[in-house]
Amino acid sequence: MPIKYINKPQTGSFFLRPQGYRFPTGLNTGIISAFSVDYLVVAGGGGASASSAGGGAGGGAGGFRTGAGLSINTGTPYAVTVGGGAPAPTPTSGTAVNGSNGSNSIFSTITSNGGGGGGAGGTNTPGRTGGSGGGAGYGAGAAGGAGNIPATSPSQGNNGGATVGGAGGGGGGGGGATGTGGAGAAQTGGNGGTGTASPYSGSPVTYAGGGGGGTYAGGTGGAGGSGIGGAGATGPGPSGLGPAGGTGSPNTGSGGGGGGRSGGATINSAGGAGGSGVVIIRYTGSQLAGGGNYSSSGGYSIHRFTGDGAFSGNSQYSIN
């Protein structure tokens, strides 16, 4: 059974032995140069489009990538980037406005791509591509944005919802690695794609829900974290600005919800902003590294990053 000594004087790669101590025959001391971690990397969610005569399209969820057994070298800092959610588009009179994409999250060799923005309504605009794709702008026959762009295996996300059946409803954004966005139809906004659960924070949490499409009867957002992807707003609003779509939950990578139709057909309502991403790193046993917000649960050490930083393993010494 390995014996570990911490905080002992060191010469080269070996400990100075306590006075009077002799190593048993055949034992060697050395530095543990690497250990393995599990990871969850979720990118920022896409923003919904601003609506005009019909509902805005939901933003796609940020890419969701998770895995186990990633090797980390001790003493080497690994940069962590946490992607921001896309801002809500500014509504303008008489002009269709696309939602923008969320930003990427990165840890070591793992990159999750930001969610795609929702397509602008009224011109059959397709949703934008991303970790998960944004929903299509209202109209007949517009396509949802492609998810899992660029391609990863397993897939980091899904396609956004299309629009079918005439004007009125925006498509829902794609969600997580689980759900495709629902299609928007006449007077019906598409639901956001369902998010994906992970236990890496210490208890199961659902991330990366797509935003719902807005319309006369707004769609609902997909599940995301302790909240949801932004819900599509229900219109029509008063003559003037329509109701704004819901915001994706922060640190879940959920997409924003499409705005509801305004009473004044040429006045856009605001789409919802995407939720920011998160990076979680865990490993078995006691703390071996620094970076992020540290906690422990169920025999794991957990480092949760809600902003940019660095993860660095401490040098560990052993006798084998």
PDB file of N, CA, C and O in Angstrom, residues 184-212:
ATOM      1  N   GLY A 184     -41.914  25.965 -34.398  1.00  0.00           N
ATOM      2  CA  GLY A 184     -42.896  27.016 -34.240  1.00  0.00           C
ATOM      3  C   GLY A 184     -43.945  26.893 -35.333  1.00  0.00           C
ATOM      4  O   GLY A 184     -43.635  26.566 -36.480  1.00  0.00           O
ATOM      5  N   ALA A 185     -45.192  27.115 -34.976  1.00  0.00           N
ATOM      6  CA  ALA A 185     -46.286  27.029 -35.941  1.00  0.00           C
ATOM      7  C   ALA A 185     -47.130  28.291 -35.844  1.00  0.00           C
ATOM      8  O   ALA A 185     -46.814  29.199 -35.068  1.00  0.00           O
ATOM      9  N   ALA A 186     -48.213  28.343 -36.631  1.00  0.00           N
ATOM     10  CA  ALA A 186     -49.084  29.506 -36.599  1.00  0.00           C
ATOM     11  C   ALA A 186     -49.613  29.709 -35.184  1.00  0.00           C
ATOM     12  O   ALA A 186     -50.242  28.819 -34.622  1.00  0.00           O
ATOM     13  N   GLN A 187     -49.286  30.849 -34.604  1.00  0.00           N
ATOM     14  CA  GLN A 187     -49.721  31.254 -33.268  1.00  0.00           C
ATOM     15  C   GLN A 187     -49.162  30.372 -32.146  1.00  0.00           C
ATOM     16  O   GLN A 187     -49.648  30.424 -31.020  1.00  0.00           O
ATOM     17  N   THR A 188     -48.180  29.560 -32.429  1.00  0.00           N
ATOM     18  CA  THR A 188     -47.619  28.680 -31.398  1.00  0.00           C
ATOM     19  C   THR A 188     -46.100  28.714 -31.446  1.00  0.00           C
ATOM     20  O   THR A 188     -45.497  28.380 -32.472  1.00  0.00           O
ATOM     21  N   GLY A 189     -45.465  29.099 -30.343  1.00  0.00           N
ATOM     22  CA  GLY A 189     -44.009  29.093 -30.274  1.00  0.00           C
ATOM     23  C   GLY A 189     -43.487  27.708 -29.952  1.00  0.00           C
ATOM     24  O   GLY A 189     -44.107  26.944 -29.213  1.00  0.00           O
ATOM     25  N   GLY A 190     -42.350  27.351 -30.525  1.00  0.00           N
ATOM     26  CA  GLY A 190     -41.751  26.051 -30.248  1.00  0.00           C
ATOM     27  C   GLY A 190     -41.116  26.008 -28.872  1.00  0.00           C
ATOM     28  O   GLY A 190     -40.546  26.995 -28.390  1.00  0.00           O
ATOM     29  N   ASN A 191     -41.213  24.856 -28.218  1.00  0.00           N
ATOM     30  CA  ASN A 191     -40.555  24.680 -26.920  1.00  0.00           C
ATOM     31  C   ASN A 191     -39.047  24.555 -27.090  1.00  0.00           C
ATOM     32  O   ASN A 191     -38.564  23.992 -28.075  1.00  0.00           O
ATOM     33  N   GLY A 192     -38.314  25.031 -26.116  1.00  0.00           N
ATOM     34  CA  GLY A 192     -36.874  24.843 -26.126  1.00  0.00           C
ATOM     35  C   GLY A 192     -36.519  23.387 -25.882  1.00  0.00           C
ATOM     36  O   GLY A 192     -37.246  22.650 -25.199  1.00  0.00           O
ATOM     37  N   GLY A 193     -35.412  22.934 -26.443  1.00  0.00           N
ATOM     38  CA  GLY A 193     -34.966  21.558 -26.238  1.00  0.00           C
ATOM     39  C   GLY A 193     -34.582  21.307 -24.786  1.00  0.00           C
ATOM     40  O   GLY A 193     -34.058  22.185 -24.100  1.00  0.00           O
ATOM     41  N   THR A 194     -34.853  20.103 -24.332  1.00  0.00           N
ATOM     42  CA  THR A 194     -34.574  19.724 -22.948  1.00  0.00           C
ATOM     43  C   THR A 194     -33.079  19.732 -22.659  1.00  0.00           C
ATOM     44  O   THR A 194     -32.274  19.302 -23.484  1.00  0.00           O
ATOM     45  N   GLY A 195     -32.714  20.206 -21.480  1.00  0.00           N
ATOM     46  CA  GLY A 195     -31.312  20.219 -21.065  1.00  0.00           C
ATOM     47  C   GLY A 195     -30.825  18.841 -20.635  1.00  0.00           C
ATOM     48  O   GLY A 195     -31.535  17.841 -20.724  1.00  0.00           O
ATOM     49  N   THR A 196     -29.600  18.800 -20.133  1.00  0.00           N
ATOM     50  CA  THR A 196     -28.945  17.553 -19.751  1.00  0.00           C
ATOM     51  C   THR A 196     -28.435  17.658 -18.320  1.00  0.00           C
ATOM     52  O   THR A 196     -27.841  18.664 -17.940  1.00  0.00           O
ATOM     53  N   ALA A 197     -28.667  16.621 -17.528  1.00  0.00           N
ATOM     54  CA  ALA A 197     -28.295  16.630 -16.115  1.00  0.00           C
ATOM     55  C   ALA A 197     -26.863  16.142 -15.905  1.00  0.00           C
ATOM     56  O   ALA A 197     -26.356  15.307 -16.654  1.00  0.00           O
ATOM     57  N   SER A 198     -26.218  16.678 -14.883  1.00  0.00           N
ATOM     58  CA  SER A 198     -24.891  16.236 -14.451  1.00  0.00           C
ATOM     59  C   SER A 198     -24.813  16.291 -12.930  1.00  0.00           C
ATOM     60  O   SER A 198     -25.309  17.244 -12.323  1.00  0.00           O
ATOM     61  N   PRO A 199     -24.167  15.288 -12.282  1.00  0.00           N
ATOM     62  CA  PRO A 199     -24.008  15.302 -10.827  1.00  0.00           C
ATOM     63  C   PRO A 199     -22.697  15.922 -10.368  1.00  0.00           C
ATOM     64  O   PRO A 199     -22.368  15.872  -9.190  1.00  0.00           O
ATOM     65  N   TYR A 200     -21.914  16.509 -11.282  1.00  0.00           N
ATOM     66  CA  TYR A 200     -20.536  16.882 -10.955  1.00  0.00           C
ATOM     67  C   TYR A 200     -20.412  18.015  -9.937  1.00  0.00           C
ATOM     68  O   TYR A 200     -19.352  18.199  -9.345  1.00  0.00           O
ATOM     69  N   SER A 201     -21.470  18.769  -9.721  1.00  0.00           N
ATOM     70  CA  SER A 201     -21.401  19.825  -8.711  1.00  0.00           C
ATOM     71  C   SER A 201     -21.644  19.289  -7.305  1.00  0.00           C
ATOM     72  O   SER A 201     -21.521  20.023  -6.328  1.00  0.00           O
ATOM     73  N   GLY A 202     -21.975  18.013  -7.182  1.00  0.00           N
ATOM     74  CA  GLY A 202     -22.266  17.385  -5.891  1.00  0.00           C
ATOM     75  C   GLY A 202     -23.666  16.841  -5.809  1.00  0.00           C
ATOM     76  O   GLY A 202     -23.963  15.982  -4.989  1.00  0.00           O
ATOM     77  N   SER A 203     -24.562  17.346  -6.640  1.00  0.00           N
ATOM     78  CA  SER A 203     -25.926  16.834  -6.753  1.00  0.00           C
ATOM     79  C   SER A 203     -26.374  17.060  -8.193  1.00  0.00           C
ATOM     80  O   SER A 203     -25.838  17.936  -8.882  1.00  0.00           O
ATOM     81  N   PRO A 204     -27.342  16.281  -8.692  1.00  0.00           N
ATOM     82  CA  PRO A 204     -27.737  16.434 -10.094  1.00  0.00           C
ATOM     83  C   PRO A 204     -28.303  17.814 -10.395  1.00  0.00           C
ATOM     84  O   PRO A 204     -29.195  18.301  -9.702  1.00  0.00           O
ATOM     85  N   VAL A 205     -27.766  18.449 -11.420  1.00  0.00           N
ATOM     86  CA  VAL A 205     -28.233  19.756 -11.890  1.00  0.00           C
ATOM     87  C   VAL A 205     -28.393  19.650 -13.405  1.00  0.00           C
ATOM     88  O   VAL A 205     -27.564  19.031 -14.080  1.00  0.00           O
ATOM     89  N   THR A 206     -29.464  20.235 -13.935  1.00  0.00           N
ATOM     90  CA  THR A 206     -29.705  20.209 -15.375  1.00  0.00           C
ATOM     91  C   THR A 206     -29.198  21.488 -16.021  1.00  0.00           C
ATOM     92  O   THR A 206     -29.503  22.582 -15.569  1.00  0.00           O
ATOM     93  N   TYR A 207     -28.422  21.315 -17.077  1.00  0.00           N
ATOM     94  CA  TYR A 207     -27.799  22.430 -17.782  1.00  0.00           C
ATOM     95  C   TYR A 207     -28.274  22.471 -19.237  1.00  0.00           C
ATOM     96  O   TYR A 207     -28.815  21.500 -19.764  1.00  0.00           O
ATOM     97  N   ALA A 208     -28.017  23.606 -19.879  1.00  0.00           N
ATOM     98  CA  ALA A 208     -28.126  23.738 -21.334  1.00  0.00           C
ATOM     99  C   ALA A 208     -29.513  23.438 -21.868  1.00  0.00           C
ATOM    100  O   ALA A 208     -29.689  22.615 -22.760  1.00  0.00           O
ATOM    101  N   GLY A 209     -30.525  24.135 -21.341  1.00  0.00           N
ATOM    102  CA  GLY A 209     -31.861  24.070 -21.920  1.00  0.00           C
ATOM    103  C   GLY A 209     -32.014  25.119 -23.004  1.00  0.00           C
ATOM    104  O   GLY A 209     -31.494  26.225 -22.894  1.00  0.00           O
ATOM    105  N   GLY A 210     -32.724  24.785 -24.082  1.00  0.00           N
ATOM    106  CA  GLY A 210     -32.953  25.745 -25.148  1.00  0.00           C
ATOM    107  C   GLY A 210     -34.008  26.760 -24.766  1.00  0.00           C
ATOM    108  O   GLY A 210     -34.879  26.503 -23.926  1.00  0.00           O
ATOM    109  N   GLY A 211     -33.948  27.933 -25.360  1.00  0.00           N
ATOM    110  CA  GLY A 211     -34.956  28.964 -25.127  1.00  0.00           C
ATOM    111  C   GLY A 211     -36.214  28.707 -25.941  1.00  0.00           C
ATOM    112  O   GLY A 211     -36.150  28.171 -27.056  1.00  0.00           O
ATOM    113  N   GLY A 212     -37.365  29.057 -25.393  1.00  0.00           N
ATOM    114  CA  GLY A 212     -38.625  28.860 -26.098  1.00  0.00           C
ATOM    115  C   GLY A 212     -38.890  29.951 -27.113  1.00  0.00           C
ATOM    116  O   GLY A 212     -38.443  31.090 -26.965  1.00  0.00           O
TER     117      GLY A 212
END
